[in-house]
Amino acid sequence: MELTGTTIEDTKAVLVSVLGIEDRAASIGAGTELLGSLPELDSMAVLELVAALEEKFGITIDDDDVTADAFETLGTLAALVDEKQS
């Protein structure tokens, strides 16, 4: 299944909202690194982000899915969301 631009944009919207980084939204794309690069994305923010993604997309993200690989970039996070929707 190919990742859609809509999934990336919707995932980005949730990320930006949860982290409160609207001022930097324009500079965030599929290849933008998340963990270790966005200081706002600490462990508590990851939990908030997971809950917000689950609510927005009607999915369940298991604890085992919350990995450094899944949260490496916006694209990898959107791919996780896309996978959970299928």
Coordinates of C-alpha atoms in Angstrom, one line a residue:
M1 CA 0.0 0.0 0.0
E2 CA 1.4 3.4 -1.0
L3 CA 1.4 6.2 1.5
T4 CA -0.9 9.0 0.5
G5 CA -0.2 12.7 0.8
T6 CA -3.4 13.0 2.7
T7 CA -2.1 10.6 5.4
I8 CA 1.1 12.6 5.7
E9 CA -0.7 15.9 5.8
D10 CA -3.3 14.7 8.4
T11 CA -0.5 13.1 10.5
K12 CA 1.4 16.4 10.3
A13 CA -1.6 18.3 11.4
V14 CA -2.0 16.2 14.5
L15 CA 1.7 16.4 15.2
V16 CA 1.8 20.2 14.9
S17 CA -1.3 20.6 17.1
V18 CA -0.1 18.3 19.9
L19 CA 3.4 19.8 20.0
G20 CA 2.1 23.4 19.6
I21 CA 4.6 24.1 16.8
E22 CA 2.2 25.8 14.3
D23 CA 4.9 28.4 13.6
R24 CA 7.2 25.7 12.2
A25 CA 4.5 23.7 10.3
A26 CA 5.5 24.9 6.9
S27 CA 9.0 23.5 7.3
I28 CA 7.8 20.0 8.3
G29 CA 7.7 17.3 5.5
A30 CA 7.7 13.6 5.2
G31 CA 11.5 13.5 5.7
T32 CA 11.5 15.7 8.7
E33 CA 13.2 13.9 11.6
L34 CA 11.1 13.8 14.8
L35 CA 12.7 12.0 17.7
G36 CA 15.9 13.8 18.8
S37 CA 15.2 16.7 16.5
L38 CA 12.1 18.2 17.8
P39 CA 12.7 19.1 21.5
E40 CA 9.0 19.3 22.1
L41 CA 8.7 15.6 21.3
D42 CA 9.6 14.2 24.7
S43 CA 8.2 10.9 26.2
M44 CA 5.0 12.6 27.5
A45 CA 4.4 14.3 24.1
V46 CA 4.8 10.9 22.4
L47 CA 2.0 9.5 24.5
E48 CA -0.2 12.5 23.8
L49 CA 0.6 12.2 20.1
V50 CA -0.3 8.5 20.0
A51 CA -3.6 9.2 21.8
A52 CA -4.4 12.0 19.3
L53 CA -3.6 9.9 16.3
E54 CA -5.7 7.1 17.6
E55 CA -8.7 9.5 18.1
K56 CA -8.2 11.3 14.7
F57 CA -7.8 8.1 12.6
G58 CA -9.9 5.6 14.7
I59 CA -7.0 3.3 15.1
T60 CA -5.2 1.5 17.9
I61 CA -1.5 1.9 18.2
D62 CA -0.1 -0.8 20.4
D63 CA 2.8 -0.2 22.8
D64 CA 5.0 -2.4 20.7
D65 CA 4.4 0.0 17.8
V66 CA 5.8 2.9 19.6
T67 CA 9.4 2.6 18.5
A68 CA 12.2 4.9 17.6
D69 CA 11.9 3.6 14.0
A70 CA 8.2 4.5 13.8
F71 CA 8.8 8.0 15.2
E72 CA 12.0 8.6 13.2
T73 CA 10.4 10.9 10.6
L74 CA 7.0 12.3 9.8
G75 CA 6.9 9.8 6.9
T76 CA 7.6 6.8 9.1
L77 CA 4.9 7.9 11.5
A78 CA 2.4 8.4 8.7
A79 CA 3.3 5.0 7.4
L80 CA 2.4 3.5 10.8
V81 CA -0.9 5.3 10.8
D82 CA -1.5 4.1 7.2
E83 CA -0.7 0.5 8.2
K84 CA -3.1 0.7 11.2
Q85 CA -5.9 1.9 9.0
S86 CA -5.6 -1.1 6.6

